[in-house]
Amino acid sequence: MFLTITTTGTPERPATDLGFLLHKHPGKAQAFSTSHGTAHVLYPEATAERCTAALLLEVDPVALVRRGKGKGRGGAPDSALAQYVNDRPYAASSLMSVALSTVFKSALRGVCNALPERAEAPLPLRIEVPALPARGGADLVHKLFGPLGWASVSAEPVVLDEEFPEWGESRYVRLVLEGELRLADALRQLYVLLPVLDDAKHYWVAPDEVDKLLRAGDGWLAEHPEQKLITSRYLSRRWGLTRQAMERLELVRLAEADDIAVEALDNAVDETTDTEERPVPLAVQRREAILSALTAAGASRVLDLGCGQGQLVQELLKDVRFTEIVGLDVSMRALTIAARRLRLERMGERQSGRIALMQGSLAYTDKRLKGYDAAVLSEVIEHLDLPRLPALEYAVFGAARPRTVIVTTPNVEYNVRWESLPAGHVRHGDHRFEWTRTEFRDWAASVAERHGYGVEFVPVGPDDAEVGPPTQMAVFEMTTTAKEANAA
């Protein structure tokens, strides 16, 4: 089982930087034990102009049978001979994916302390897999890799026997990918799509495979046109896990939706002269209103639910009254951007001890969210389909139960005041709804009544006499009776 990664370079940026990115020295041949054999990393060529890293996986068929408990491909019993004589040692499969994640663990995460800027930048890459099972043929290979940014995707069918071409083609292809991508992105794509094309896993698919899929698919799977097929095959067609993954991917898609349209409206200003004072952007006014409400509530341990790229977390860190700050988001990509914005890797120990960024979905209860003084849902609820709001409501108000909950959402009545927003349009394409002031107040009042909270409403931005403010904010405070019951 064989895979090569090739890049080219210049004297200023030598191709041998690939060794730093993979954390494997080009001057050495290294061997790593895996649960099913031995993985070898070597460099057939390593010059400043061109460097190739090869991953060779030697599979022990006896170990494969023993660890697989006598099961063959897809978990079905094989004949005694087929358990030992099969394509597993030769054709790239989930065995190769596991080897990739074991041997190139840091590279998969995009971590390279020696050359961090190279790890973040696209590289000219050529990846070759000589024998790849493709259940769906070359067409499926193109459908899977084509939308992922590769300049060239080649899937040449392998004939059954070159001496007897009349026998036809096998189900294997020779895969060649060429293009400019981040190395981490390329490795994560291979990690997911090799077993998808093989349509089999050599190990039992447990619930934690959903998390593995979402981590490896971060940044590309949520928008992939073949998302359903990829998810189903990767999870061995286990419907319960597939449904859970699809729901979380939908939340990822919503969370990762670029907020350019919203920010354009939030930051919109009238034409002013140089001597006129420009208005404070609505996004800034919203954060100031949230900070003021948190301070008034006396909160010190705060959850930012749906934290996105960390703008509010960044403001919370500036105030020493907030001793513990947790940013939660379903999107690993958003959390990565938030970590960069906050410069977590350069932050001092005392400061970094105040903050935690966590991946999670508000569609499910999460024990990690219990016991906090306050939770903020800033411009979050409108990104969910209305039937999903009860799940979020229970996860926050019913299970986590912070003393204070702050919710902000657009006021659809104010949209007529933005000349740049076409009539009848919501502020962002991913908004599933935008409420009037009455609709928001009715929802908030019913949530408060069901869960033992009182609620007050605060306008954010200019409060227009006819249509109200651009952003409406609800501040929920747990009632004394509910606090006593909660403590008990």
XYZ file of C-alpha atoms in Angstrom:
488
model
C 0.000 0.000 0.000
C 1.726 3.127 -1.244
C 1.169 6.903 -1.390
C 3.477 9.739 -2.452
C 3.363 13.484 -1.833
C 5.464 15.707 -4.086
C 6.069 19.445 -4.039
C 8.341 21.844 -5.879
C 10.246 24.841 -4.586
C 12.749 27.621 -5.127
C 16.051 28.498 -3.440
C 14.144 30.933 -1.220
C 11.419 28.399 -0.418
C 13.041 24.992 -0.914
C 10.857 21.978 -1.606
C 12.540 20.189 1.290
C 10.392 22.334 3.608
C 7.991 19.438 3.079
C 10.026 17.592 5.699
C 9.260 20.283 8.282
C 5.561 20.251 7.413
C 5.335 16.462 7.708
C 7.625 16.412 10.763
C 9.730 13.734 9.046
C 13.376 14.403 8.098
C 14.127 13.961 4.367
C 17.514 12.440 5.223
C 16.045 9.516 7.122
C 13.955 6.450 6.426
C 11.652 5.916 9.393
C 9.370 3.067 10.445
C 6.292 3.277 12.666
C 4.325 0.431 14.200
C 0.592 0.383 13.556
C -2.080 -1.993 14.807
C -2.024 -3.843 11.491
C 1.596 -3.688 10.385
C 4.390 -1.193 9.802
C 4.312 2.224 8.142
C 7.503 3.452 6.472
C 8.227 7.079 5.564
C 11.033 7.754 3.075
C 12.021 10.377 0.537
C 12.831 9.059 -2.975
C 13.963 12.583 -3.905
C 14.778 15.616 -1.768
C 16.234 18.711 -3.426
C 15.445 22.399 -3.208
C 13.618 22.146 -6.545
C 11.598 18.973 -5.925
C 10.845 16.817 -2.907
C 8.787 13.625 -2.642
C 7.681 11.930 0.560
C 6.449 8.353 0.330
C 4.284 6.473 2.811
C 4.579 2.703 2.462
C 2.268 0.592 4.591
C 3.134 -3.057 5.121
C 0.010 -4.831 6.301
C 0.240 -7.942 8.417
C -2.720 -10.069 7.209
C -2.643 -12.231 10.337
C -2.843 -9.170 12.606
C -5.626 -7.793 10.407
C -7.709 -10.938 10.857
C -7.055 -11.169 14.578
C -7.885 -7.544 15.286
C -10.824 -7.719 12.892
C -12.187 -10.712 14.804
C -12.466 -12.806 11.678
C -14.473 -10.250 9.750
C -13.708 -9.226 6.216
C -14.548 -6.126 4.246
C -17.524 -4.231 5.616
C -17.747 -6.521 8.637
C -19.082 -9.535 6.677
C -17.627 -13.004 7.408
C -15.138 -14.137 4.795
C -14.066 -17.599 3.853
C -11.039 -18.862 5.760
C -8.692 -18.285 2.809
C -10.104 -14.887 1.819
C -9.317 -13.553 5.273
C -5.609 -13.919 4.475
C -5.551 -13.562 0.671
C -7.166 -10.270 -0.356
C -6.357 -6.773 -1.594
C -5.821 -5.234 1.851
C -1.992 -5.186 1.714
C -1.959 -3.520 -1.718
C -4.937 -1.202 -2.214
C -5.315 2.084 -0.332
C -8.169 1.886 2.155
C -9.103 2.828 5.699
C -5.829 1.177 6.711
C -3.987 3.914 4.832
C -6.221 6.570 6.440
C -5.305 5.323 9.903
C -1.617 5.306 8.918
C -1.911 8.899 7.691
C -3.475 10.026 10.960
C -0.856 8.129 12.986
C 2.305 9.064 11.107
C 1.337 12.601 9.989
C -0.772 13.592 12.988
C 0.653 17.121 13.343
C 0.570 17.725 9.602
C -3.120 16.779 9.496
C -3.769 19.465 12.115
C -1.746 22.030 10.163
C 0.763 22.431 12.995
C 4.374 23.346 12.192
C 6.195 25.428 14.778
C 9.318 25.627 12.612
C 7.530 27.050 9.543
C 4.047 28.186 10.590
C 3.628 30.450 7.575
C 4.352 27.558 5.202
C 1.815 25.363 6.984
C -0.848 28.025 6.413
C 0.009 28.665 2.767
C -1.012 26.615 -0.283
C 1.757 24.459 -1.774
C 2.139 23.059 -5.275
C 1.267 19.426 -4.604
C 1.166 16.205 -6.563
C -0.304 13.228 -4.713
C -0.249 9.740 -6.210
C -1.972 6.567 -5.040
C -1.066 3.705 -7.428
C -3.883 1.356 -6.396
C -7.104 2.788 -5.031
C -10.367 0.794 -4.857
C -13.087 2.947 -6.390
C -16.562 1.548 -5.939
C -18.253 3.903 -8.362
C -15.349 4.089 -10.801
C -13.362 7.022 -12.096
C -16.511 9.147 -12.340
C -17.002 8.991 -8.573
C -13.355 9.879 -7.972
C -13.857 13.057 -10.017
C -17.105 13.851 -8.194
C -15.393 13.537 -4.811
C -12.082 15.321 -5.467
C -13.190 17.682 -8.239
C -14.955 20.261 -6.003
C -12.037 20.437 -3.537
C -9.757 22.874 -5.355
C -7.490 20.519 -7.282
C -6.361 21.794 -10.690
C -6.189 18.251 -12.030
C -7.804 14.986 -10.902
C -6.733 11.852 -12.761
C -8.263 8.443 -12.047
C -6.830 5.980 -14.555
C -8.539 2.564 -14.381
C -6.203 -0.367 -13.734
C -6.696 -3.314 -16.121
C -7.130 -6.752 -14.629
C -4.195 -8.142 -16.585
C -2.055 -6.273 -19.104
C -1.439 -9.496 -21.021
C -5.149 -10.096 -21.359
C -6.752 -6.701 -21.994
C -9.960 -8.423 -23.087
C -10.562 -9.229 -19.426
C -11.402 -5.582 -18.956
C -10.771 -3.097 -16.190
C -10.571 -3.786 -12.475
C -12.348 -1.770 -9.795
C -9.036 -0.056 -8.978
C -7.721 3.260 -10.270
C -4.388 5.042 -10.221
C -5.138 8.363 -8.548
C -3.120 11.499 -9.289
C -4.071 14.843 -7.735
C -2.317 18.081 -8.748
C -2.903 21.613 -7.575
C -2.103 24.239 -4.955
C -3.591 23.409 -1.556
C -2.600 23.584 2.080
C -0.898 20.318 2.969
C -3.222 19.832 5.956
C -6.297 20.216 3.732
C -4.982 17.668 1.232
C -4.208 15.126 3.966
C -7.613 15.542 5.586
C -9.344 15.008 2.262
C -7.424 11.762 1.745
C -8.142 10.661 5.309
C -11.888 10.843 4.645
C -12.165 9.919 0.974
C -9.888 6.855 0.773
C -12.274 4.671 2.826
C -15.255 6.358 1.156
C -14.055 5.225 -2.270
C -13.259 1.771 -0.922
C -16.705 1.776 0.716
C -15.431 -0.213 3.697
C -13.787 0.170 7.090
C -11.421 -2.387 8.613
C -12.688 -1.563 12.103
C -16.019 -1.174 13.861
C -17.581 2.242 13.309
C -18.393 3.686 16.737
C -20.173 6.995 17.532
C -16.844 8.830 17.876
C -16.398 8.405 14.111
C -18.838 11.290 13.658
C -16.435 13.620 15.478
C -13.507 12.309 13.411
C -15.435 12.948 10.210
C -16.373 16.502 11.190
C -12.824 17.342 12.262
C -11.293 16.014 9.052
C -14.081 17.481 6.909
C -13.864 20.930 8.489
C -13.810 23.611 5.813
C -14.963 21.449 2.885
C -17.453 18.701 3.719
C -20.371 20.944 4.747
C -20.533 22.444 1.232
C -19.541 19.339 -0.751
C -22.152 18.338 -3.379
C -21.613 14.648 -2.500
C -21.887 15.266 1.240
C -24.597 12.657 1.785
C -22.713 9.875 -0.012
C -19.453 10.728 1.756
C -21.088 10.775 5.166
C -23.016 7.557 4.626
C -20.058 5.574 3.308
C -17.582 6.936 5.858
C -19.920 5.855 8.660
C -20.490 2.417 7.056
C -24.117 3.286 6.315
C -25.051 3.328 9.991
C -28.193 5.414 9.640
C -28.289 6.807 13.169
C -24.709 8.075 12.958
C -25.220 9.341 9.406
C -28.292 11.332 10.426
C -26.437 12.818 13.400
C -23.506 13.797 11.187
C -25.778 15.355 8.560
C -27.566 17.431 11.190
C -24.268 18.684 12.582
C -22.949 19.408 9.099
C -26.017 21.517 8.426
C -25.272 23.507 11.568
C -21.651 23.806 10.418
C -22.823 25.135 7.056
C -24.919 27.761 8.785
C -22.169 28.657 11.239
C -19.518 28.916 8.543
C -21.670 31.088 6.312
C -19.707 34.229 5.766
C -21.295 37.142 7.599
C -20.202 39.664 4.967
C -23.770 40.717 4.214
C -24.572 41.172 7.882
C -21.355 43.051 8.585
C -21.986 45.274 5.576
C -25.329 46.233 7.053
C -24.006 46.456 10.606
C -21.204 48.762 9.504
C -23.221 50.727 6.978
C -22.876 54.493 7.351
C -24.352 57.416 5.541
C -22.136 59.461 3.305
C -20.399 61.913 5.579
C -17.812 64.595 5.159
C -14.409 64.327 6.772
C -15.542 66.719 9.508
C -18.645 64.734 10.408
C -18.510 62.031 13.050
C -19.145 58.550 11.671
C -21.682 56.454 13.605
C -20.517 53.514 15.715
C -21.034 50.242 13.756
C -24.002 48.213 14.942
C -21.761 45.196 15.620
C -19.799 47.301 18.122
C -22.990 48.661 19.711
C -24.277 45.098 20.064
C -21.151 43.920 21.884
C -21.243 46.983 24.154
C -24.877 46.255 25.059
C -24.031 42.616 25.854
C -21.058 43.599 28.028
C -23.213 46.107 29.873
C -25.894 43.486 30.564
C -23.296 40.948 31.756
C -21.759 43.523 34.094
C -25.162 44.471 35.487
C -25.885 40.793 36.140
C -22.614 40.411 38.065
C -21.501 37.545 35.846
C -17.899 36.372 36.001
C -18.097 32.960 34.286
C -19.547 33.443 30.807
C -20.486 31.208 27.870
C -20.447 32.650 24.351
C -22.634 30.129 22.527
C -22.140 30.277 18.780
C -18.990 32.335 19.285
C -18.043 32.300 15.606
C -14.705 33.966 15.000
C -14.339 35.211 18.573
C -15.153 38.929 18.392
C -17.182 38.922 21.624
C -14.720 36.606 23.373
C -11.984 39.090 22.523
C -13.938 41.921 24.183
C -14.704 39.809 27.245
C -11.001 39.078 27.730
C -10.276 42.790 28.050
C -12.368 43.000 31.236
C -10.787 41.305 34.261
C -14.217 40.923 35.877
C -14.832 38.002 33.526
C -12.669 35.321 35.107
C -13.738 32.366 32.930
C -14.822 32.665 29.297
C -15.902 29.753 27.116
C -16.465 30.113 23.390
C -18.532 27.303 21.864
C -19.139 26.799 18.159
C -20.061 23.901 15.904
C -17.440 24.927 13.319
C -13.820 23.941 13.900
C -12.841 26.384 11.185
C -14.478 29.263 13.051
C -12.774 28.181 16.273
C -9.403 28.063 14.508
C -9.924 31.611 13.254
C -10.980 32.664 16.756
C -7.803 31.162 18.220
C -5.730 33.142 15.733
C -7.663 36.328 16.439
C -7.028 35.878 20.162
C -3.399 34.825 19.574
C -3.827 31.955 21.996
C -0.438 30.468 21.145
C 1.270 33.697 22.296
C -0.962 34.377 25.275
C 0.506 34.277 28.750
C -0.406 31.438 31.096
C -2.533 33.596 33.380
C -4.528 35.090 30.534
C -4.940 31.808 28.635
C -6.214 30.201 31.839
C -9.312 32.416 31.599
C -10.417 31.173 28.192
C -11.444 27.939 26.511
C -12.659 27.337 22.946
C -14.788 24.236 22.489
C -16.583 22.560 19.611
C -20.194 21.650 20.246
C -23.723 21.834 18.905
C -26.614 23.615 20.576
C -28.940 21.008 19.112
C -27.854 18.662 21.910
C -27.459 18.948 25.674
C -23.857 19.333 26.810
C -22.722 18.698 30.383
C -19.733 21.006 29.844
C -22.072 24.016 29.780
C -23.519 23.595 33.251
C -22.667 25.833 36.196
C -21.937 29.154 34.442
C -23.173 32.568 35.520
C -24.290 33.691 32.077
C -24.697 32.567 28.483
C -24.792 34.744 25.376
C -26.511 33.829 22.093
C -25.597 36.759 19.884
C -27.133 36.612 16.379
C -27.468 32.810 16.608
C -31.122 31.773 16.743
C -32.018 33.214 13.326
C -29.575 30.774 11.674
C -31.661 27.779 12.803
C -34.787 26.372 11.230
C -37.762 27.147 13.464
C -38.423 23.437 14.251
C -34.931 23.250 15.779
C -35.438 26.096 18.228
C -37.006 23.875 20.921
C -33.844 21.736 20.991
C -31.679 24.839 21.459
C -34.107 26.173 24.062
C -33.857 22.995 26.139
C -30.067 22.713 25.751
C -29.566 26.258 27.099
C -32.501 27.014 29.405
C -33.447 23.494 30.431
C -30.097 21.699 30.746
C -27.252 24.252 31.086
C -29.422 26.694 33.118
C -27.102 29.695 33.615
C -28.447 32.436 35.910
C -28.494 34.930 33.041
C -29.084 34.355 29.330
C -28.694 37.133 26.758
C -30.177 36.676 23.273
C -29.827 39.148 20.405
C -31.478 38.846 16.998
C -32.309 41.170 14.080
C -35.519 43.194 14.136
C -37.045 42.560 10.714
C -39.173 45.714 10.962
C -36.016 47.846 10.821
C -34.920 46.381 7.470
C -36.853 49.048 5.562
C -34.372 51.630 6.870
C -31.483 50.053 4.924
C -31.510 51.276 1.339
C -28.929 48.615 0.398
C -31.252 45.768 1.441
C -33.801 44.775 -1.236
C -37.415 44.807 -0.101
C -38.549 41.496 1.347
C -35.003 40.167 1.846
C -33.510 39.061 5.140
C -30.155 40.530 6.189
C -28.193 37.400 5.343
C -28.837 34.472 3.045
C -28.470 31.980 5.884
C -31.055 33.606 8.129
C -33.931 31.134 8.343
C -36.206 33.770 9.809
C -36.158 37.326 11.162
C -38.725 38.262 13.770
C -40.762 41.370 14.410
C -40.585 42.847 17.898
C -43.882 41.188 18.826
C -42.773 37.773 17.572
C -39.490 37.944 19.476
C -41.181 39.100 22.676
C -43.786 36.341 22.456
C -41.085 33.673 21.979
C -38.907 35.032 24.785
C -41.842 35.302 27.207
C -42.908 31.702 26.562
C -39.313 30.431 27.027
C -39.001 32.370 30.286
C -42.287 31.001 31.616
C -41.424 27.392 30.772
C -38.014 27.457 32.425
C -38.355 29.756 35.423
C -36.851 32.987 34.114
C -37.914 36.595 33.984
C -37.130 38.547 30.825
C -36.509 42.177 29.913
C -36.033 43.681 26.470
C -33.330 46.155 25.499
C -33.065 48.018 22.164
C -29.662 47.941 20.481
C -28.834 50.694 18.014
C -30.982 53.703 17.128
C -34.533 53.108 18.398
C -36.699 54.303 15.527
C -40.084 55.617 16.610
C -41.869 53.687 13.850
C -39.936 50.455 13.328
C -37.878 50.082 16.515
C -34.146 49.292 16.825
C -32.072 47.320 14.271
C -31.198 44.688 16.907
C -33.461 43.460 19.676
C -32.012 41.972 22.849
C -33.660 39.879 25.551
C -32.036 39.528 28.986
C -33.297 36.463 30.865
C -32.753 36.275 34.630
C -33.515 33.117 36.593
C -36.241 33.688 39.183
C -35.508 33.304 42.895
C -37.657 30.185 43.075
C -35.846 28.653 40.102
C -32.459 29.527 41.646
C -33.403 27.763 44.863
C -34.635 24.721 42.950
C -31.490 24.775 40.837
C -29.287 24.867 43.934
C -31.195 22.003 45.513
